[in-house]
Short mmCIF file of C-alpha atoms in Angstrom, two decimals:
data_model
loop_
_atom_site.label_atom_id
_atom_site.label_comp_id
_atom_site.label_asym_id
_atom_site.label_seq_id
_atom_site.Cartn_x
_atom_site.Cartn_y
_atom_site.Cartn_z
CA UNK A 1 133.70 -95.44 119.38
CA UNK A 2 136.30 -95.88 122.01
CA UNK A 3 138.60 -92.98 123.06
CA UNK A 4 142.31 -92.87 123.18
CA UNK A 5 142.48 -93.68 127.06
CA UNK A 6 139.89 -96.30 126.85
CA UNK A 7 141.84 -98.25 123.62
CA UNK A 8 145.16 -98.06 125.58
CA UNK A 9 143.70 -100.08 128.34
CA UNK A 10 142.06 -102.58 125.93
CA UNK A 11 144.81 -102.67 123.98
CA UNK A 12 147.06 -103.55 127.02
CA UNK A 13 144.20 -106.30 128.37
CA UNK A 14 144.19 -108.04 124.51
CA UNK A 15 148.25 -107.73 124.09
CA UNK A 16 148.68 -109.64 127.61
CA UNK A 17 146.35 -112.64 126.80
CA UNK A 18 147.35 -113.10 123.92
CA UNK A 19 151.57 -113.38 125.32
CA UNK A 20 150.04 -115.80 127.72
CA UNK A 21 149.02 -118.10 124.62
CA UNK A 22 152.17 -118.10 123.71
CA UNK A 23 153.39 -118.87 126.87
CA UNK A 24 155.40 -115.40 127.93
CA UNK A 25 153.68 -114.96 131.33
CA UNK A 26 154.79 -113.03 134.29
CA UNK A 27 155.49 -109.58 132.70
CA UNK A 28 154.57 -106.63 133.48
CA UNK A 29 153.34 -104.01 130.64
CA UNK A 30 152.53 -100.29 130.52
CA UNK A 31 151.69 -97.63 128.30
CA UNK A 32 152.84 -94.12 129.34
CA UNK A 33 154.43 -91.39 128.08
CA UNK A 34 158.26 -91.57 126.81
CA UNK A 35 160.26 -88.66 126.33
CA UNK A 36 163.55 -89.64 123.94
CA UNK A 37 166.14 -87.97 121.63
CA UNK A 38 164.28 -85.88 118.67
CA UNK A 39 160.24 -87.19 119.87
CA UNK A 40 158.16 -88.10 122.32
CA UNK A 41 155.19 -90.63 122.42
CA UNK A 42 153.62 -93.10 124.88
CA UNK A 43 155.47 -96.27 124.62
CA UNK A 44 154.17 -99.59 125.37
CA UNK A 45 156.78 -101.44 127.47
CA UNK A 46 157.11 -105.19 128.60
CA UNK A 47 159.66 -106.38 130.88
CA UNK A 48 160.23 -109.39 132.70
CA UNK A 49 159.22 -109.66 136.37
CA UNK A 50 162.31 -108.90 138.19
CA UNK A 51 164.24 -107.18 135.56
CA UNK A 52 164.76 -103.60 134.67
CA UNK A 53 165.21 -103.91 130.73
CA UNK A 54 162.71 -105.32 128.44
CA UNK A 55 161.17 -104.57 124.99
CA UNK A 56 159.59 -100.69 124.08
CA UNK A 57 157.26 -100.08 120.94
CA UNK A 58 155.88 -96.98 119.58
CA UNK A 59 152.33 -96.95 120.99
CA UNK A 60 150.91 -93.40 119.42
CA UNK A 61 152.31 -95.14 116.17
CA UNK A 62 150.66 -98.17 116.96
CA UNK A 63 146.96 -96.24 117.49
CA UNK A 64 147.42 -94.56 114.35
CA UNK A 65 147.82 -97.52 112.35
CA UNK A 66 144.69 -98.77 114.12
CA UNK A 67 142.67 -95.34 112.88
CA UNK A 68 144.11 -95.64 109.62
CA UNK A 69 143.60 -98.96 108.60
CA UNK A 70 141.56 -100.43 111.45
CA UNK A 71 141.85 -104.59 111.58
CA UNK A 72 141.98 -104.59 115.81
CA UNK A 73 142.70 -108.03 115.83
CA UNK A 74 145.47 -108.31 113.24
CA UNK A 75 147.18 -105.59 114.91
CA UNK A 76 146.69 -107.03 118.68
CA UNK A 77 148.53 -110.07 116.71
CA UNK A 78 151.68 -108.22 115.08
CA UNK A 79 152.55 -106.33 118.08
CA UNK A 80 152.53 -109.39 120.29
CA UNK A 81 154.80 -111.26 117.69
CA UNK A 82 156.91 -107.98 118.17
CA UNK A 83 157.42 -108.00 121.77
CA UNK A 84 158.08 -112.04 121.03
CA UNK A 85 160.47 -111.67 119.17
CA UNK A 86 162.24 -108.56 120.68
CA UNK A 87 162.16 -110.68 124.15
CA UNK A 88 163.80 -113.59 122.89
CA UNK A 89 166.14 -111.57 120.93
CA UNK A 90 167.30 -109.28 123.38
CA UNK A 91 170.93 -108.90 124.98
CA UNK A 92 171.69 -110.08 128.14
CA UNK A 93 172.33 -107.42 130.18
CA UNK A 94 173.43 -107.70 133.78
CA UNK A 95 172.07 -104.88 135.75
CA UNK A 96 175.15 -104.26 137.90
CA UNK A 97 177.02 -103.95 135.00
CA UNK A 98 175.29 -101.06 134.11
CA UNK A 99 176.64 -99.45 137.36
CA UNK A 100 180.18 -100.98 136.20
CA UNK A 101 182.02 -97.87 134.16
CA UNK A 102 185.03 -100.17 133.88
CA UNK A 103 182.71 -102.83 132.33
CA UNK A 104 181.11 -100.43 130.27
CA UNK A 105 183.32 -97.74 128.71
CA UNK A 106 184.45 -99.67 125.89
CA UNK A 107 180.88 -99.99 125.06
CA UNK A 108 180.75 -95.95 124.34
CA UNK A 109 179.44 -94.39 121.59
CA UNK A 110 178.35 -90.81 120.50
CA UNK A 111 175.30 -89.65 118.90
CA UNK A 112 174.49 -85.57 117.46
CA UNK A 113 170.93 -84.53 117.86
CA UNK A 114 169.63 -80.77 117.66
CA UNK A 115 169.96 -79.22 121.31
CA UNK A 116 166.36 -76.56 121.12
CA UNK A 117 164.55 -79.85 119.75
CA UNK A 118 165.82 -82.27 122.74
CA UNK A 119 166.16 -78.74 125.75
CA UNK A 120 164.21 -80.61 127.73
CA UNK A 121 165.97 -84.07 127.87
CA UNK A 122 168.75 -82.33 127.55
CA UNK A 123 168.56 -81.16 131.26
CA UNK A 124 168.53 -84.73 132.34
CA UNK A 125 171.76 -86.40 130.44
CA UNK A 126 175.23 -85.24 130.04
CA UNK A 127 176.27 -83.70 126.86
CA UNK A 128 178.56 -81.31 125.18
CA UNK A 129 176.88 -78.42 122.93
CA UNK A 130 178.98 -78.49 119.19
CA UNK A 131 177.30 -75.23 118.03
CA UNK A 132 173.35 -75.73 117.78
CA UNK A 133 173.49 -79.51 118.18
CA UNK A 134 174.76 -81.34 121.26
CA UNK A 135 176.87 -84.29 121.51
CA UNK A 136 174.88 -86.88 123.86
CA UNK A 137 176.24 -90.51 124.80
CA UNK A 138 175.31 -94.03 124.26
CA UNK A 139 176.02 -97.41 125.40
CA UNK A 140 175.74 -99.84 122.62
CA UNK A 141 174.86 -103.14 124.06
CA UNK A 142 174.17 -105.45 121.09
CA UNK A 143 173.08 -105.34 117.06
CA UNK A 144 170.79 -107.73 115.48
CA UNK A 145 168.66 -107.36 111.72
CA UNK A 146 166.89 -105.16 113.60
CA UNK A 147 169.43 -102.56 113.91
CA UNK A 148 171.67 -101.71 116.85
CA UNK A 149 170.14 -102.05 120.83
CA UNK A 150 171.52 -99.07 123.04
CA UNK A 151 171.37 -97.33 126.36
CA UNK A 152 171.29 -93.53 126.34
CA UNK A 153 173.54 -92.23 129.10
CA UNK A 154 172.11 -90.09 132.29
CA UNK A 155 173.27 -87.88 134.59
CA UNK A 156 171.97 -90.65 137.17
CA UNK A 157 173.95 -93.39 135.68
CA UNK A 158 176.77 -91.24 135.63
CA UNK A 159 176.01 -90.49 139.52
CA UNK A 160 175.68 -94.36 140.16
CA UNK A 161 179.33 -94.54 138.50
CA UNK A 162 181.08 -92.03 140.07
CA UNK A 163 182.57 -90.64 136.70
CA UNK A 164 182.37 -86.81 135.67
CA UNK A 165 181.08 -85.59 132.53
CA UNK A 166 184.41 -84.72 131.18
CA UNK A 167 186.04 -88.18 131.31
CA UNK A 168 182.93 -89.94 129.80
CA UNK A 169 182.98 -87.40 126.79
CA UNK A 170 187.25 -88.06 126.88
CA UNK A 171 186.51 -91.45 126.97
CA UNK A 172 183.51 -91.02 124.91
CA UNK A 173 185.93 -89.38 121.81
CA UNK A 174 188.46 -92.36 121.76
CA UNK A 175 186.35 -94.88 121.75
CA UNK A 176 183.52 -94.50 119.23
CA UNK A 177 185.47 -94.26 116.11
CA UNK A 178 186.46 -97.69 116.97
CA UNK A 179 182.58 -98.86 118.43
CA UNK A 180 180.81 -97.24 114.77
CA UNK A 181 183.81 -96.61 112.44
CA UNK A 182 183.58 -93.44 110.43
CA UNK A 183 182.19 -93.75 106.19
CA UNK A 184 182.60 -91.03 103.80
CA UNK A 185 182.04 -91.69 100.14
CA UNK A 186 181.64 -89.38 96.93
CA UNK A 187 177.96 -88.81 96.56
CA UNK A 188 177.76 -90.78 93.42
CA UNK A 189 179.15 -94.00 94.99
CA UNK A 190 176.59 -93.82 98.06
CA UNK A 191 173.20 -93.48 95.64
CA UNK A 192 174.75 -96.20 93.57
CA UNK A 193 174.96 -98.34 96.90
CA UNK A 194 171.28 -97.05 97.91
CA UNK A 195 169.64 -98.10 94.27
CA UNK A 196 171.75 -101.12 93.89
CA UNK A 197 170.80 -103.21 90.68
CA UNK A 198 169.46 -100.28 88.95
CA UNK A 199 172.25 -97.81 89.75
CA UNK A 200 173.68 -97.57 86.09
CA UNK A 201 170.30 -97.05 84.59
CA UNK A 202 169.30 -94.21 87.13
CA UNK A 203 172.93 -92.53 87.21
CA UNK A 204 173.36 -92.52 83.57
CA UNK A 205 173.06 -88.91 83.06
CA UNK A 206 175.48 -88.08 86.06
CA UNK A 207 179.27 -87.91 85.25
CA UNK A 208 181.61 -89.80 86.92
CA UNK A 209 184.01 -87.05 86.68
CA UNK A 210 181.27 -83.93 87.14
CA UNK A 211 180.82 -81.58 90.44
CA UNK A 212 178.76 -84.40 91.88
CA UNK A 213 182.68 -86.32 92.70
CA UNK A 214 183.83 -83.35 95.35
CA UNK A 215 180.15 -83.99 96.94
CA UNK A 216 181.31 -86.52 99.80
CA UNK A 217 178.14 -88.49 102.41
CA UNK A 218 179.39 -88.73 105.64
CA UNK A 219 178.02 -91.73 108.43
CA UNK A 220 178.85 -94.48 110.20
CA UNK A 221 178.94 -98.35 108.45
CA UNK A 222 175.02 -99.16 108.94
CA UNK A 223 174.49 -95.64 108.13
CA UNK A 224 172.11 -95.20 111.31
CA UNK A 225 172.28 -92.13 113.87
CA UNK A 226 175.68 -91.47 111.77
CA UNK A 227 175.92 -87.55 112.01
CA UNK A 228 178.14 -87.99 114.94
CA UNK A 229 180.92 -88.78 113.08
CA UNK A 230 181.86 -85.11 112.41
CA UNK A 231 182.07 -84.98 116.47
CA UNK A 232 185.05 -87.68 116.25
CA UNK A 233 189.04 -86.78 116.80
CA UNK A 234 190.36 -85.17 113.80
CA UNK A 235 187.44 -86.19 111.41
CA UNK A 236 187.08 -82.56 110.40
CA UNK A 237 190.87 -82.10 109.53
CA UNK A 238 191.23 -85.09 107.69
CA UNK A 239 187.76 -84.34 105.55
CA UNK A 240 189.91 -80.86 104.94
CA UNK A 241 192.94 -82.82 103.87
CA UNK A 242 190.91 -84.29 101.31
CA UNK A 243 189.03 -81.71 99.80
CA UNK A 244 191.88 -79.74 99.73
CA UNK A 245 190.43 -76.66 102.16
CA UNK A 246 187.46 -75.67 103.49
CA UNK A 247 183.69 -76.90 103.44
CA UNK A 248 180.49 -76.83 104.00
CA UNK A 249 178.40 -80.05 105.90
CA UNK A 250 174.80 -80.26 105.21
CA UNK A 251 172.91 -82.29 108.01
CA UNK A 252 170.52 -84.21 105.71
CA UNK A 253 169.04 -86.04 108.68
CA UNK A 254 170.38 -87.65 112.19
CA UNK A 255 171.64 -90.61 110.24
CA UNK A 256 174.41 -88.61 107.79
CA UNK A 257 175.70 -85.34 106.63
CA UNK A 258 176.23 -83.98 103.05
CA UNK A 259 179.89 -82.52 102.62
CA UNK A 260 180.36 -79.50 99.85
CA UNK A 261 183.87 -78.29 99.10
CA UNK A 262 183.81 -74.36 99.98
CA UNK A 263 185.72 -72.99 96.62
CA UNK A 264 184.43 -69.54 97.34
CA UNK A 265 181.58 -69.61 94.59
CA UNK A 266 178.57 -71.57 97.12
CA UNK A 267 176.31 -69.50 98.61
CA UNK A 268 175.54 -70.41 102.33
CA UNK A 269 171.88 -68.90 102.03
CA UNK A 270 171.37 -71.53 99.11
CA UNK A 271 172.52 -74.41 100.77
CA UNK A 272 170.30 -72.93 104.16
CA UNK A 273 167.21 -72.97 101.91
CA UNK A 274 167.86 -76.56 100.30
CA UNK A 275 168.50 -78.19 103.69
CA UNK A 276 165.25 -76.42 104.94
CA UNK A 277 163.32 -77.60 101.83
CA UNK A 278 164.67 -81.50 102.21
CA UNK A 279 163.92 -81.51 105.93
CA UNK A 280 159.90 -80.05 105.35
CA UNK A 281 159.42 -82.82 102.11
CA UNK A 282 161.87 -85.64 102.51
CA UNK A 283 162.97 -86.21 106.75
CA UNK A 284 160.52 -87.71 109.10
CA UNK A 285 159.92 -85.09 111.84
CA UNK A 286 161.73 -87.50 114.38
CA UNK A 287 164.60 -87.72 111.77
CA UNK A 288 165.45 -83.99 111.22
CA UNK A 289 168.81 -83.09 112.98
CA UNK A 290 169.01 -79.34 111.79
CA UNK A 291 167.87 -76.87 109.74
CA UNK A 292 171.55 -75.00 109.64
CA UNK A 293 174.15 -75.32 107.69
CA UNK A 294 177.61 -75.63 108.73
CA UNK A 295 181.29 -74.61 107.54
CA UNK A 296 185.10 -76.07 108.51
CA UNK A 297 187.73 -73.17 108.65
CA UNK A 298 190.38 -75.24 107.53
CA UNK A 299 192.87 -72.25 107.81
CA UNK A 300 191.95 -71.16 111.56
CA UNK A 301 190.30 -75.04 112.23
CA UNK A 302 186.92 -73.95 113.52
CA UNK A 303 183.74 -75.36 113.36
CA UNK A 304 180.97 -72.99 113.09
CA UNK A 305 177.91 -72.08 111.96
CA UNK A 306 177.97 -70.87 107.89
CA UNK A 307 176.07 -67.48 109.26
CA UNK A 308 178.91 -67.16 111.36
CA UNK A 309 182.01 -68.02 108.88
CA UNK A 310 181.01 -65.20 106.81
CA UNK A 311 180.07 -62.68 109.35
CA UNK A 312 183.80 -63.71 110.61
CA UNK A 313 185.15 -63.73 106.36
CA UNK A 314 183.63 -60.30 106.81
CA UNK A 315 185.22 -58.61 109.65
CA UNK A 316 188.34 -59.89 108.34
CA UNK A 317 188.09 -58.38 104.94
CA UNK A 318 186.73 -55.09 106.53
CA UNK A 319 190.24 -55.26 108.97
CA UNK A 320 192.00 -56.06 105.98
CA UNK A 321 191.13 -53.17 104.08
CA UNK A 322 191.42 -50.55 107.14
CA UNK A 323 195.22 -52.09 107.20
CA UNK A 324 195.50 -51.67 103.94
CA UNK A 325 194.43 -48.03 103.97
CA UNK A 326 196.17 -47.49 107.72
CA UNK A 327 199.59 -48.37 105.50
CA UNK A 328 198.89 -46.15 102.88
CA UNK A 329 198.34 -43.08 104.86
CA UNK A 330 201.62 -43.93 107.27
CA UNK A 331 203.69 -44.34 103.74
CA UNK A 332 202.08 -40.74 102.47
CA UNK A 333 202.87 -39.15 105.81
CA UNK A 334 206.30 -40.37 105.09
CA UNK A 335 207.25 -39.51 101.47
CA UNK A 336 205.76 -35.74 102.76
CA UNK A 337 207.51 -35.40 105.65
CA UNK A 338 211.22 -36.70 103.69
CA UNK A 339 210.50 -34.14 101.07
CA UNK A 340 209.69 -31.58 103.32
CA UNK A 341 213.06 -32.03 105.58
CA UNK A 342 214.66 -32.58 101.55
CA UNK A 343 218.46 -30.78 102.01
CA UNK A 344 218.65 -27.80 99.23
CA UNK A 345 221.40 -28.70 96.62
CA UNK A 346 225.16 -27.85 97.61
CA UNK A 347 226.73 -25.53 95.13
CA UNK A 348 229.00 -27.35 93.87
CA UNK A 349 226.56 -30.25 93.12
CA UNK A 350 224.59 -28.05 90.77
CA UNK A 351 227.31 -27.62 88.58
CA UNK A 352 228.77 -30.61 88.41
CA UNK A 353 225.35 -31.92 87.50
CA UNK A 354 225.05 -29.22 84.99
CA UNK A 355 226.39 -29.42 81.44
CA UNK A 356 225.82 -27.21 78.61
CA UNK A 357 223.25 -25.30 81.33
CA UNK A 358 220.93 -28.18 81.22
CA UNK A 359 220.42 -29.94 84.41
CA UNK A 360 221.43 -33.79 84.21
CA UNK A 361 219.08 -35.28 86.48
CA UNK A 362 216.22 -33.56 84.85
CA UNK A 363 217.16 -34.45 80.92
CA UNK A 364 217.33 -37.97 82.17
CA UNK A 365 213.98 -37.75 83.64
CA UNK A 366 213.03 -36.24 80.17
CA UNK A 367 214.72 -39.01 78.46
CA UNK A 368 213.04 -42.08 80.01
CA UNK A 369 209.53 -40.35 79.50
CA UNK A 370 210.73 -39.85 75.85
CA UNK A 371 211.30 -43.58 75.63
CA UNK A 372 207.51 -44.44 77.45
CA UNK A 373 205.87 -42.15 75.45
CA UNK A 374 207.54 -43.58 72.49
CA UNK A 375 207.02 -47.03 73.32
CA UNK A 376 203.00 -46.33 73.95
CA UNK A 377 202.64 -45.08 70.76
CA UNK A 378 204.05 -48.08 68.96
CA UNK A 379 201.94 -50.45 71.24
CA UNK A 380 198.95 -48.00 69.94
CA UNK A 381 200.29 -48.44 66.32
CA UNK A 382 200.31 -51.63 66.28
CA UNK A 383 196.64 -52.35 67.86
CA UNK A 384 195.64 -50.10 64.65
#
């Protein structure tokens, strides 16, 4: 049996006669290591002679499918037809367009990805930390069935066009809203979208009206790499406009985001542990953005972690309370200090206020206690 270094060259060897038999000749094609957004894997790349783009598959995903279900010669077949049809397919890209940020800029997009999963590439591209997560830049040269063909941005590109790092994110922010338009739809709607024909059958026993209609699913229109969305110009406020306050956003993967109005009766620490359990049984590895959970402020507009929102609720019940309590002891230190400077009675005011040798002020005081005890005991009567 044939170890891993020794199938990648054969693999190469088989992959390049057959292209010749179908005529795609003068290419050159290499397996080697590729480090990108959220994995890395060796990548088996073909590119024209004389041109710096060309097609990139999966190659660790490629060997596993050969130790899983073996058939070397089918396989040596369907990755050929791949790299086919992803040649003829592809954009045409002029090269010194790429150095072009007047050409290119209205090309811009944004994408979210975790920043401790990506540190490493990370170091290499520009990008803009939004708590835990970082807010890298794209290119988007083309879409096709396949999905949508784009560039990431690096700091050498961003060398080669003498831009800084602040006016591509500027830039960046106005223009992807327009590039991948923002999508948010009640939960309901978006799993009767995903099951299609069989929606009613399968969301029978869900309310149209219940909780599940202040559950929103953020993302962009072909719901791919979509989390970025809550990155764009006044997305946040306007998601707060609509709920009506505050919430919580759930990253369910690096294609959308879950959004949970905050009416003070969620627990962050449950939402923490469902996102956690979703991301170990339901995300591919290369498709988990976060394991946080995330609130909007919508009183002091901040975006934060949820861990963070209520240390912050915290410390500003505690300082309410100490204010609270500061208050009361200024207004006791008051009342004691007036009665203590409290001028003794004139004379002349004790007997006016006087009559029959019973002091006014006092029978009055007598009088309206009278009445509350009198009152009480009615109320009690008439419980009984």
């Amino acid at each position: 049996m044939v170890n891993y270094e020794e199938f990648k060259e054969n693999f190469k060897e088989d992959v390049t006669r057959k292209l010749a038999k179908k005529g795609i000749e003068n290419v050159e094609i290499t397996i080697q290591p590729n480090e990108k957004l959220n994995q890395s894997y060796d990548a088996l790349t073909v590119r024209p002679d004389g041109s710096t783009l060309g097609v990139s598959l999966n190659f660790t995903k490629i060997a596993e499918e050969y130790e899983n279900r073996g058939n070397y010669d089918s396989l040596v077949d369907a990755v050929a037809k791949r790299i086919e049809n992803g040649l003829e397919n592809a954009p045409f890209v002029d090269s010194k367009a790429l150095t072009d940020y007047e050409q290119m800029k209205d090309k811009l997009t944004i994408e979210l990805v975790g920043a401790e999963k990506n540190a490493s590439l990370l170091e290499k591209i520009p990008h803009k930390d939004m708590e835990n997560m970082a807010i890298v830049y794209r290119f988007v040269m083309g879409s096709d069935d396949s999905g949508v063909q784009t560039i990431l941005v690096t700091n050498n590109m961003l060398e080669a066009m003498n831009i800084t790092p602040e006016q591509l994110h500027n830039d960046a922010m106005a223009n992807a809203p327009e590039v991948r338009p923002a999508e948010i739809k009640i939960m309901r709607d978006t799993l009767a979208e995903m099951l299609g024909p069989d929606a009613d059958m399968m969301l029978q026993f869900i309310p149209a009206d219940g909780p599940e209609s202040q559950i929103y699913v953020a993302t962009v229109e072909d719901k791919v790499h979509g989390v970025g969305v809550i990155a764009y110009p006044n997305f946040l406020e306007d998601v707060a406009d609509k709920l009506d306050g505050d919430f919580y956003v759930l990253p369910s993967s690096i294609h959308e985001v879950i959004i949970v109005p905050d009416r003070g009766e969620m627990d962050a620490s449950v939402l923490m542990d469902m996102v956690k359990q979703v991301n170990s049984t339901e995300v591919l590895p290369e498709d988990v953005l976060s394991y946080s959970v995330y609130h909007f402020d919508s009183q002091d507009n901040v975006f934060e972690l949820a861990e963070k929102f209520d240390a912050r609720s915290a410390e500003r019940e505690a300082a309410k309370e100490d204010k609270l309590a500061e208050n009361g002891a200024v207004l006791k230190g008051l009342k004691e200090k007036k009665a203590a400077i409290k001028p003794e009675p004139k004379k002349e005011d004790i007997v006016k206020n006087t009559f029959y040798g019973i002091n006014y002020q006092k029978a009055l005081q007598m009088g309206k206690r009278n009445l509350r005890l009198r009152a009480c005991y009615m109320h009690l009567q008439m419980r009984n």
